[in-house]
Coordinates of C-alpha atoms and ligand atoms in Angstrom, one line a residue:
M29 CA -45.3 -11.9 21.3
T30 CA -47.0 -9.9 23.8
E31 CA -47.2 -12.7 26.3
L32 CA -45.2 -10.8 28.8
I33 CA -43.9 -12.0 32.3
P34 CA -44.2 -10.3 34.6
M35 CA -47.5 -8.8 33.3
P36 CA -47.1 -5.0 32.6
R37 CA -49.6 -2.5 34.3
D38 CA -51.1 -1.5 30.9
V39 CA -50.7 -2.4 27.4
V40 CA -52.4 -0.9 24.5
A41 CA -52.0 -2.6 21.2
G42 CA -51.6 -0.9 17.8
S43 CA -51.4 -2.3 14.3
G44 CA -48.3 -2.7 12.4
E45 CA -44.7 -3.4 13.6
V46 CA -41.3 -2.0 13.8
R47 CA -38.7 -4.2 11.9
L48 CA -35.1 -4.1 12.9
T49 CA -32.8 -4.2 9.9
E50 CA -29.1 -3.8 9.2
Y51 CA -29.7 -0.1 9.1
S52 CA -31.4 0.1 12.6
Q53 CA -29.6 2.1 15.4
I54 CA -29.8 2.4 19.0
H55 CA -29.7 5.8 20.5
A56 CA -29.2 6.2 24.3
G57 CA -29.8 9.6 25.7
P58 CA -28.0 11.2 28.7
G59 CA -28.2 8.7 31.7
A60 CA -29.3 5.9 29.6
E61 CA -26.0 5.1 28.0
G62 CA -25.3 1.9 30.1
V63 CA -28.7 0.4 29.1
G64 CA -27.9 1.2 25.6
Q65 CA -24.5 -0.7 25.9
W66 CA -26.3 -3.7 27.6
L67 CA -29.2 -3.8 25.0
S68 CA -26.9 -3.3 21.9
G69 CA -24.7 -6.0 23.3
V70 CA -27.4 -8.8 23.8
L71 CA -29.2 -7.8 20.7
R72 CA -26.1 -7.9 18.4
Q73 CA -25.3 -11.3 19.6
A74 CA -28.7 -12.6 19.1
T75 CA -29.6 -10.9 15.9
G76 CA -26.2 -10.6 14.2
L77 CA -27.4 -7.0 13.3
P78 CA -24.9 -4.1 13.5
L79 CA -27.2 -1.9 15.7
R80 CA -25.0 1.0 15.4
E81 CA -25.2 3.9 17.9
G82 CA -26.4 7.3 17.0
W83 CA -29.9 7.1 15.6
E84 CA -31.5 10.5 16.6
L85 CA -34.8 10.3 18.4
D86 CA -36.7 12.4 15.8
D87 CA -35.5 10.4 12.9
T88 CA -38.3 9.2 10.8
D89 CA -36.8 6.0 9.5
G90 CA -39.0 4.2 12.0
D91 CA -36.7 1.3 12.5
G92 CA -34.5 2.3 15.4
I93 CA -34.5 2.1 19.3
G94 CA -34.4 5.1 21.6
L95 CA -33.7 5.0 25.2
R96 CA -33.9 8.1 27.4
L97 CA -34.9 9.4 30.7
A98 CA -38.3 10.9 31.3
P99 CA -38.4 13.1 34.6
G100 CA -42.1 12.6 35.2
L101 CA -41.7 8.8 35.8
G102 CA -40.7 6.9 38.9
A103 CA -37.1 5.5 39.1
E104 CA -38.2 2.1 38.0
E105 CA -41.2 3.1 35.9
Y106 CA -41.0 2.9 32.1
R107 CA -43.0 3.8 29.0
L108 CA -42.3 1.8 25.9
V109 CA -43.9 3.0 22.6
S110 CA -43.5 1.1 19.4
G111 CA -45.0 2.9 16.4
P112 CA -44.3 4.5 13.1
S113 CA -41.2 6.3 14.3
G114 CA -39.6 3.2 15.8
V115 CA -39.3 2.1 19.5
L116 CA -38.8 4.5 22.3
I117 CA -38.3 3.4 25.9
E118 CA -38.4 6.1 28.5
G119 CA -37.8 5.6 32.3
G120 CA -37.8 7.7 35.3
G121 CA -34.3 6.5 36.0
A122 CA -31.8 4.2 34.1
A123 CA -33.4 1.3 36.0
G124 CA -36.8 2.1 34.6
V125 CA -35.2 2.3 31.0
F126 CA -33.5 -1.1 31.8
W127 CA -36.7 -2.9 32.8
G128 CA -38.4 -1.4 29.5
A129 CA -35.4 -2.8 27.7
Q130 CA -36.1 -6.2 29.2
T131 CA -39.7 -6.0 28.0
L132 CA -38.4 -5.1 24.6
R133 CA -36.4 -8.2 24.5
Q134 CA -39.5 -10.4 25.4
L135 CA -41.3 -8.6 22.6
L136 CA -38.6 -9.7 20.2
G137 CA -39.3 -13.4 20.7
P138 CA -37.4 -16.2 22.4
D139 CA -34.4 -16.0 19.9
A140 CA -33.5 -12.6 21.3
Y141 CA -32.3 -14.7 24.4
R142 CA -29.6 -16.4 22.4
R143 CA -26.0 -15.6 22.2
A144 CA -25.6 -16.0 18.5
P145 CA -28.1 -15.9 15.6
V146 CA -29.7 -19.2 14.7
G147 CA -31.2 -18.5 11.2
R148 CA -30.4 -16.2 8.2
D149 CA -33.8 -15.3 7.2
R150 CA -35.0 -14.4 10.6
T151 CA -37.0 -11.1 10.8
W152 CA -37.0 -9.2 14.1
A153 CA -40.1 -7.3 14.6
V154 CA -41.8 -5.4 17.6
P155 CA -45.5 -5.0 17.4
H156 CA -46.9 -1.5 17.4
L157 CA -48.0 -1.0 21.0
T158 CA -47.7 1.3 24.0
I159 CA -46.8 -0.2 27.6
E160 CA -46.8 1.8 30.7
D161 CA -45.4 0.0 33.6
A162 CA -44.0 0.1 37.1
P163 CA -43.2 -2.5 40.0
R164 CA -45.3 -3.0 43.0
F165 CA -42.4 -3.6 45.2
R166 CA -39.0 -1.9 45.5
W167 CA -37.4 -5.3 46.8
R168 CA -38.0 -8.1 44.4
G169 CA -35.5 -10.6 45.4
L170 CA -34.0 -14.1 45.1
M171 CA -31.8 -15.5 47.9
L172 CA -29.3 -18.2 46.7
D173 CA -27.5 -20.3 49.2
V174 CA -24.0 -21.0 47.7
A175 CA -22.7 -22.2 51.1
R176 CA -24.4 -25.8 51.2
H177 CA -23.4 -26.3 47.6
F178 CA -21.0 -23.9 46.0
M179 CA -22.0 -22.3 42.8
P180 CA -19.1 -21.3 40.6
K181 CA -18.9 -17.6 39.6
D182 CA -20.1 -18.2 36.1
G183 CA -23.3 -19.7 37.4
V184 CA -23.8 -16.7 39.7
L185 CA -23.5 -14.3 36.8
R186 CA -25.9 -16.4 34.8
Y187 CA -28.3 -16.2 37.6
L188 CA -28.0 -12.4 37.7
D189 CA -28.9 -12.5 33.9
L190 CA -32.1 -14.7 34.8
L191 CA -33.1 -12.3 37.5
A192 CA -32.8 -9.1 35.4
A193 CA -35.0 -11.1 32.6
H194 CA -37.7 -11.4 35.2
K195 CA -37.4 -7.8 36.5
L196 CA -36.0 -9.1 39.9
N197 CA -33.7 -6.5 41.6
V198 CA -32.2 -7.9 44.7
F199 CA -29.8 -10.8 44.8
H200 CA -29.4 -12.1 48.5
F201 CA -26.1 -13.9 48.5
H202 CA -26.0 -16.5 51.3
L203 CA -22.1 -16.7 51.6
T204 CA -21.4 -18.4 54.9
D205 CA -23.0 -21.3 56.8
D206 CA -22.0 -24.4 58.8
Q207 CA -21.1 -26.3 55.5
G208 CA -19.0 -23.7 53.9
W209 CA -17.4 -20.1 53.8
R210 CA -17.4 -18.8 50.3
V211 CA -16.0 -15.3 50.3
E212 CA -12.2 -14.5 50.7
I213 CA -11.4 -12.3 53.7
K214 CA -7.8 -11.0 53.5
K215 CA -7.4 -10.7 57.2
Y216 CA -8.4 -14.2 57.9
P217 CA -7.3 -16.5 55.0
R218 CA -8.2 -19.7 56.9
L219 CA -11.9 -18.8 56.5
T220 CA -11.6 -20.0 52.8
E221 CA -8.3 -22.1 53.0
V222 CA -10.1 -24.4 55.8
G223 CA -13.7 -23.2 55.7
S224 CA -14.5 -23.5 52.0
W225 CA -14.0 -27.3 51.8
R226 CA -15.6 -30.2 53.5
A227 CA -14.6 -33.7 53.1
R228 CA -17.8 -35.3 52.1
T229 CA -21.6 -34.5 51.8
K230 CA -24.8 -36.0 52.9
I231 CA -27.1 -36.9 50.0
G232 CA -30.8 -36.0 50.7
H233 CA -32.3 -35.3 54.1
R234 CA -30.0 -35.7 57.1
A235 CA -31.7 -38.9 57.9
S236 CA -30.6 -40.5 54.6
P237 CA -28.1 -43.1 54.7
L238 CA -26.1 -41.9 51.7
W239 CA -23.0 -39.8 51.4
E240 CA -21.1 -38.3 48.6
E241 CA -17.5 -39.4 49.6
K242 CA -15.5 -36.6 47.8
P243 CA -14.4 -33.2 48.9
H244 CA -16.9 -30.4 48.0
G245 CA -15.9 -26.8 48.1
G246 CA -14.9 -23.5 46.5
H247 CA -15.0 -19.7 47.1
Y248 CA -15.1 -16.3 45.5
T249 CA -12.0 -14.1 45.5
Q250 CA -12.6 -10.5 46.4
D251 CA -12.0 -9.7 42.7
D252 CA -14.7 -12.3 41.9
I253 CA -17.1 -10.4 44.3
R254 CA -16.2 -7.1 42.7
E255 CA -17.0 -8.6 39.3
I256 CA -20.4 -10.1 40.5
V257 CA -21.3 -6.8 42.2
A258 CA -20.4 -4.7 39.1
Y259 CA -22.3 -7.1 36.8
A260 CA -25.2 -7.0 39.0
A261 CA -25.1 -3.2 39.1
E262 CA -25.1 -3.1 35.3
R263 CA -28.4 -5.0 35.5
H264 CA -29.8 -2.7 38.3
I265 CA -29.7 -5.5 40.7
T266 CA -28.4 -4.9 44.4
V267 CA -26.3 -7.7 45.8
V268 CA -27.1 -8.1 49.6
P269 CA -24.4 -10.3 51.3
E270 CA -25.3 -12.5 54.1
I271 CA -22.6 -13.4 56.6
D272 CA -24.2 -15.4 59.5
V273 CA -23.8 -14.8 63.2
P274 CA -24.1 -16.1 65.8
G275 CA -25.4 -19.5 64.6
H276 CA -24.7 -21.3 61.2
S277 CA -21.1 -20.7 61.9
Q278 CA -19.4 -24.1 62.2
A279 CA -17.3 -23.6 59.0
A280 CA -15.8 -20.4 60.6
I281 CA -15.2 -22.1 63.9
A282 CA -13.5 -24.9 62.0
A283 CA -11.1 -22.4 60.7
Y284 CA -10.6 -20.5 63.8
P285 CA -11.4 -22.6 66.7
E286 CA -11.2 -19.6 69.2
L287 CA -14.4 -18.3 67.8
G288 CA -16.4 -21.2 69.5
N289 CA -17.3 -22.0 73.1
T290 CA -14.0 -23.4 73.9
D291 CA -14.9 -23.9 77.5
V292 CA -17.7 -26.2 76.4
I293 CA -16.3 -28.4 73.6
D294 CA -13.0 -29.0 72.1
T295 CA -13.5 -26.7 69.1
T296 CA -10.2 -27.7 67.6
A297 CA -11.8 -31.0 66.7
L298 CA -14.6 -29.4 64.6
S299 CA -14.4 -29.6 60.8
V300 CA -16.6 -28.0 58.1
W301 CA -20.1 -29.7 58.6
D302 CA -20.9 -32.5 56.2
T303 CA -24.6 -32.9 56.9
W304 CA -27.7 -30.8 57.2
G305 CA -29.9 -29.8 60.2
I306 CA -29.6 -27.2 62.9
N307 CA -26.0 -27.0 64.3
P308 CA -25.3 -26.6 67.9
N309 CA -21.9 -25.0 67.3
V310 CA -22.4 -21.2 67.7
L311 CA -20.1 -18.4 68.2
A312 CA -18.9 -17.5 71.7
P313 CA -20.2 -14.2 72.9
T314 CA -16.6 -12.7 73.5
D315 CA -15.0 -9.5 72.6
N316 CA -12.6 -11.6 70.5
T317 CA -15.5 -12.8 68.3
L318 CA -16.9 -9.3 68.1
R319 CA -13.6 -7.9 66.8
F320 CA -13.1 -10.7 64.4
Y321 CA -16.5 -10.2 62.8
E322 CA -15.9 -6.4 62.7
D323 CA -12.8 -7.0 60.7
V324 CA -14.9 -9.4 58.5
F325 CA -17.6 -6.8 58.0
E326 CA -15.1 -4.2 57.4
E327 CA -13.9 -6.1 54.3
V328 CA -17.6 -6.9 53.4
L329 CA -18.5 -3.3 53.4
E330 CA -15.6 -2.5 51.1
L331 CA -16.9 -5.0 48.6
F332 CA -20.7 -4.6 48.7
P333 CA -22.1 -1.1 48.4
S334 CA -25.8 -2.4 49.4
E335 CA -27.4 -0.3 52.1
F336 CA -28.6 -3.6 53.7
I337 CA -26.2 -6.2 55.2
H338 CA -27.6 -9.5 56.2
V339 CA -26.2 -11.0 59.3
G340 CA -28.4 -14.2 59.4
G341 CA -29.6 -14.6 63.1
D342 CA -31.6 -17.7 62.4
E343 CA -31.7 -21.2 64.2
C344 CA -29.2 -20.2 66.7
L345 CA -29.1 -23.1 69.3
K346 CA -28.2 -21.7 72.7
D347 CA -27.3 -24.9 74.7
Q348 CA -23.6 -24.1 74.5
W349 CA -24.2 -20.6 75.9
R350 CA -26.1 -22.2 78.9
Q351 CA -23.2 -24.4 79.6
S352 CA -20.5 -21.9 79.0
A353 CA -19.1 -20.1 82.2
T354 CA -17.8 -17.4 79.7
A355 CA -21.3 -16.8 78.3
Q356 CA -22.9 -16.9 81.6
T357 CA -20.5 -14.3 83.0
R358 CA -21.0 -12.1 80.1
M359 CA -24.8 -12.3 80.6
R360 CA -24.4 -11.3 84.2
E361 CA -22.1 -8.5 83.3
L362 CA -24.6 -7.2 80.8
G363 CA -27.6 -7.7 83.1
L364 CA -29.2 -10.0 80.6
K365 CA -31.9 -12.3 81.9
D366 CA -31.6 -15.2 79.3
E367 CA -29.7 -16.4 76.3
D368 CA -32.3 -14.9 73.9
E369 CA -31.3 -11.6 75.2
L370 CA -27.7 -12.6 74.7
Q371 CA -28.4 -13.1 71.0
A372 CA -30.2 -9.8 70.8
W373 CA -27.1 -8.2 72.4
F374 CA -24.9 -9.9 69.9
I375 CA -27.0 -8.8 66.9
G376 CA -27.5 -5.4 68.5
H377 CA -23.8 -5.0 68.5
F378 CA -23.6 -5.4 64.8
D379 CA -26.8 -3.3 64.1
G380 CA -25.0 -0.4 65.9
W381 CA -21.8 -1.1 64.2
L382 CA -23.3 -1.1 60.8
S383 CA -25.6 1.9 61.5
A384 CA -22.4 3.9 62.4
R385 CA -21.1 3.1 58.9
G386 CA -24.2 4.3 57.1
R387 CA -25.6 0.8 56.4
R388 CA -28.6 -1.0 57.8
L389 CA -28.8 -4.4 59.3
I390 CA -31.3 -7.2 58.1
G391 CA -31.7 -10.6 59.6
W392 CA -34.1 -13.5 59.7
D393 CA -37.1 -13.0 62.0
E394 CA -35.6 -14.6 65.0
I395 CA -33.7 -11.5 65.4
L396 CA -36.9 -9.9 66.8
E397 CA -36.6 -12.2 69.8
G398 CA -35.1 -10.1 72.6
G399 CA -35.4 -6.8 71.1
L400 CA -34.3 -5.0 67.8
A401 CA -32.7 -1.6 67.2
K402 CA -34.8 0.8 65.3
G403 CA -33.3 0.8 61.8
A404 CA -33.0 -2.9 61.5
A405 CA -35.0 -4.9 59.0
V406 CA -36.4 -8.4 59.1
S407 CA -36.6 -11.3 56.6
S408 CA -39.9 -13.1 57.6
W409 CA -39.3 -16.8 56.8
R410 CA -41.1 -18.7 59.4
G411 CA -44.4 -17.4 58.1
Y412 CA -46.2 -14.1 58.2
A413 CA -46.0 -13.6 61.9
G414 CA -42.5 -12.3 62.3
G415 CA -43.2 -9.9 59.4
I416 CA -46.4 -8.6 61.0
A417 CA -44.7 -8.2 64.4
A418 CA -41.7 -6.3 62.9
A419 CA -44.0 -4.0 60.6
R420 CA -46.1 -3.2 63.6
A421 CA -42.9 -2.4 65.7
G422 CA -41.9 0.0 62.8
H423 CA -39.4 -2.3 61.2
D424 CA -39.0 -2.7 57.5
V425 CA -39.7 -6.3 56.2
V426 CA -39.0 -8.5 53.4
M427 CA -41.7 -11.2 53.2
C428 CA -40.3 -14.8 52.4
P429 CA -42.4 -17.2 54.3
E430 CA -41.2 -20.7 53.9
Q431 CA -44.8 -22.1 53.5
Q432 CA -44.9 -20.1 50.3
V433 CA -41.7 -19.1 48.5
Y434 CA -39.1 -21.6 49.5
L435 CA -38.2 -22.9 46.2
D436 CA -36.2 -25.9 47.6
H437 CA -39.6 -27.3 48.7
R438 CA -41.0 -30.0 46.4
Q439 CA -43.3 -28.7 43.6
D440 CA -45.8 -31.5 43.8
A441 CA -46.9 -34.4 46.0
G442 CA -46.0 -37.1 43.5
A443 CA -43.1 -39.5 43.8
D444 CA -41.0 -38.2 41.0
E445 CA -39.7 -35.0 42.9
P446 CA -35.9 -35.6 43.2
V447 CA -35.6 -35.0 47.0
P448 CA -39.2 -34.4 48.2
I449 CA -38.5 -31.9 51.0
G450 CA -40.6 -29.3 52.8
Y451 CA -44.2 -28.2 51.9
V452 CA -45.6 -28.8 48.5
R453 CA -45.6 -25.6 46.7
S454 CA -46.9 -25.9 43.3
L455 CA -46.5 -23.2 40.5
E456 CA -50.1 -22.1 41.3
D457 CA -49.4 -21.7 45.0
V458 CA -46.6 -19.5 44.3
Y459 CA -48.7 -17.4 41.9
R460 CA -51.3 -17.1 44.6
F461 CA -48.7 -15.9 47.1
E462 CA -49.6 -12.4 48.6
P463 CA -46.6 -10.7 50.2
V464 CA -48.7 -8.1 52.3
P465 CA -50.6 -9.8 55.0
A466 CA -54.2 -8.8 55.3
E467 CA -53.7 -8.1 59.0
L468 CA -51.5 -4.8 58.5
T469 CA -53.1 -1.5 58.2
P470 CA -52.1 0.4 55.1
Y471 CA -49.9 2.5 57.4
E472 CA -48.1 -0.6 58.7
A473 CA -47.8 -2.2 55.3
R474 CA -45.6 0.6 54.1
H475 CA -42.9 -1.3 56.0
V476 CA -43.3 -4.2 53.7
L477 CA -40.3 -3.4 51.3
G478 CA -41.2 -6.3 49.1
T479 CA -40.6 -10.1 48.8
Q480 CA -38.0 -12.6 47.9
A481 CA -37.9 -16.3 46.9
N482 CA -35.3 -18.4 48.8
V483 CA -33.2 -21.1 47.2
W484 CA -31.5 -23.3 49.9
T485 CA -29.2 -25.8 48.2
E486 CA -28.8 -28.8 50.7
V487 CA -30.3 -31.0 48.0
M488 CA -29.1 -29.1 44.9
E489 CA -25.8 -30.2 44.0
D490 CA -25.4 -28.2 40.7
Q491 CA -26.7 -25.5 38.5
A492 CA -29.1 -27.7 36.8
R493 CA -30.9 -28.8 40.0
V494 CA -31.2 -25.2 41.1
D495 CA -32.8 -24.4 37.7
Y496 CA -35.3 -27.3 38.2
Q497 CA -36.3 -26.1 41.7
A498 CA -36.4 -22.4 40.7
F499 CA -38.2 -22.6 37.4
P500 CA -40.9 -22.0 36.4
R501 CA -41.9 -21.1 40.0
L502 CA -39.6 -18.0 39.9
A503 CA -41.5 -16.7 36.9
A504 CA -44.6 -16.9 38.8
F505 CA -42.9 -15.2 41.9
A506 CA -41.5 -12.5 39.6
E507 CA -45.2 -11.6 38.6
V508 CA -46.2 -11.5 42.2
A509 CA -43.3 -9.2 43.1
W510 CA -43.8 -6.8 40.1
S511 CA -47.2 -6.8 38.9
S512 CA -50.1 -5.3 40.9
L513 CA -52.3 -8.5 41.0
P514 CA -55.7 -8.9 42.4
V515 CA -56.1 -10.7 45.7
P516 CA -55.0 -14.4 45.4
A517 CA -58.4 -16.1 44.8
E518 CA -59.1 -13.7 41.8
R519 CA -55.8 -14.1 40.2
D520 CA -55.9 -15.3 36.6
F521 CA -53.7 -18.4 36.9
A522 CA -54.9 -19.8 33.6
G523 CA -53.9 -16.6 31.8
F524 CA -50.5 -16.9 33.5
E525 CA -50.2 -20.4 32.3
R526 CA -51.0 -19.3 28.6
R527 CA -48.2 -16.7 28.9
L528 CA -45.9 -19.1 30.5
A529 CA -46.3 -21.6 27.5
V530 CA -44.4 -18.8 25.5
H531 CA -42.1 -18.0 28.3
Y532 CA -40.7 -21.5 28.2
G533 CA -39.4 -20.7 24.8
R534 CA -37.3 -17.9 26.4
L535 CA -36.2 -20.1 29.2
D536 CA -35.2 -22.7 26.5
A537 CA -33.2 -20.1 24.6
L538 CA -31.5 -19.1 27.8
G539 CA -30.6 -22.8 28.6
V540 CA -32.7 -23.0 31.8
A541 CA -33.3 -26.7 33.0
Y542 CA -36.9 -25.8 34.4
R543 CA -39.3 -28.4 35.5
P544 CA -41.2 -29.4 32.5
P545 CA -44.9 -29.0 32.8
T546 CA -45.7 -32.5 31.6
G547 CA -43.8 -35.6 30.5
P548 CA -40.7 -37.1 31.9
R549 CA -38.9 -35.1 34.4
P550 CA -35.1 -35.0 34.2
W551 CA -34.8 -35.9 37.7
Q552 CA -35.8 -39.4 39.2
R553 CA -35.6 -39.9 42.8
R554 CA -32.4 -42.0 43.5
P555 CA -33.0 -45.1 45.6
G556 CA -32.2 -44.6 49.2
V557 CA -32.4 -40.8 49.0
L558 CA -34.7 -39.3 51.6
G559 CA -36.5 -35.9 51.6
R560 CA -37.6 -34.4 54.8
P561 CA -40.5 -36.1 56.5
I562 CA -43.4 -35.3 54.1
D563 CA -46.1 -33.8 56.2
G564 CA -46.4 -31.0 58.6
P565 CA -43.8 -28.3 59.1
P566 CA -40.4 -29.4 58.0
P567 CA -37.8 -30.1 60.6
N568 CA -35.7 -27.4 59.1
R569 CA -32.8 -28.8 57.1
Ligands
LIG605 C1 -34.1 -20.2 57.3 O1 -34.6 -20.8 56.4 N1 -33.4 -20.9 58.2 C2 -33.8 -18.8 57.4

């Protein structure tokens, strides 16, 4: 059972095995208690063994699990030794111990992922071996869009478990968009009362003639968010919230029409958007809007301890600003030469506002247009170019080019993908994704914090569809983000596939509705449902 994903840095096999028995104990040393609780919780469920706490690390029974900090290791680095005196996992920090515990779970076999034991005669064995391991990147993320289709809280918690099982440590939570506002803001209740529901929903690409003629919506209360953030923290995952400005804001404008360009259109006539595409209704660049969003971010900061706060900034159409006397006056007052600079001013305002509160702004790569403040970071989605420019200008970057790691995009060119949008990105394409562009010098490359895969949900109406798009590609992505793989052409994809054959068993035990490698696929294209035009860069959403 050493077919591990992601691949560890170094594995040395021994002979023999550690058997967990009803006498086995778990001992968590100082600083590793949280991991001990998590591990004993999941393993008691799966094995039915009592796994009592208190085994001393120097015990010679040889059937226990020890967890402890080891100061010589990096914070996320771990060493797992399975030998005659049991299993010992040491990490530089609790995070390292936790990733080691995830490896242990893989070593115990797929049934270790179940929530109750499935057989009485089962033995639980860990082969004797030594693993030394550490991540390549400190930002190993998944972005989930819960605005286009709402994912109820239980589904989000489940995704956090799936991230943890793949050693991913950033959950980028896309909470607001034209089609829905998903987080309770106490000061502005209409954001969720009005902004979290739409009357109907386009099925497929925006050119499709089909509609789902029923209301869609939902939101997380502030206590839901606290629960999600705490659950993530127990799994050493940081939740980075995204609140979009100044584009992707129609749901907010529908709830509070004064946020829009009221001298251009009748914003009181807007409702939460029911189709896809790039939306012309952007926030008005007024003091009122700035104060409103400061209030929103005030509550967001209280809920999310993350250093980075994502403000969107992508796909902001500027036609309304061109037509708005208010916006034009503002530009003149500020001495701005065009609407790009107005967007930069808007983003710059929140950059300063967040910095003054000890946080850092991150936004999609459009925020580079018109200048960007020093501490701000960029999610490079329109390819590598934004990330390269940002790194050269001294900004930190998360690489997530849509051509490579947009998991909403179809996984093959055949006719059986449910809604065949975007670029074809096969499992192998994702496995050969390289987050650090060759153009960067090693010095510039230090600004690449890491990478994330993005899951936009226009065409994913429920969890099972998200699973189908995300898996197994997220397993390949996790290896790219964690393991120090060779250059893309030299990566052992066949070896990955062999390990993946075992990994499917883990995903089965976890109940993941992944895209099966062969045979009938659970999603057939529905007649009349269109994807994006198939070839060339997708007209985005
Ligand atoms: C994006 O895909 N519009 C960030």
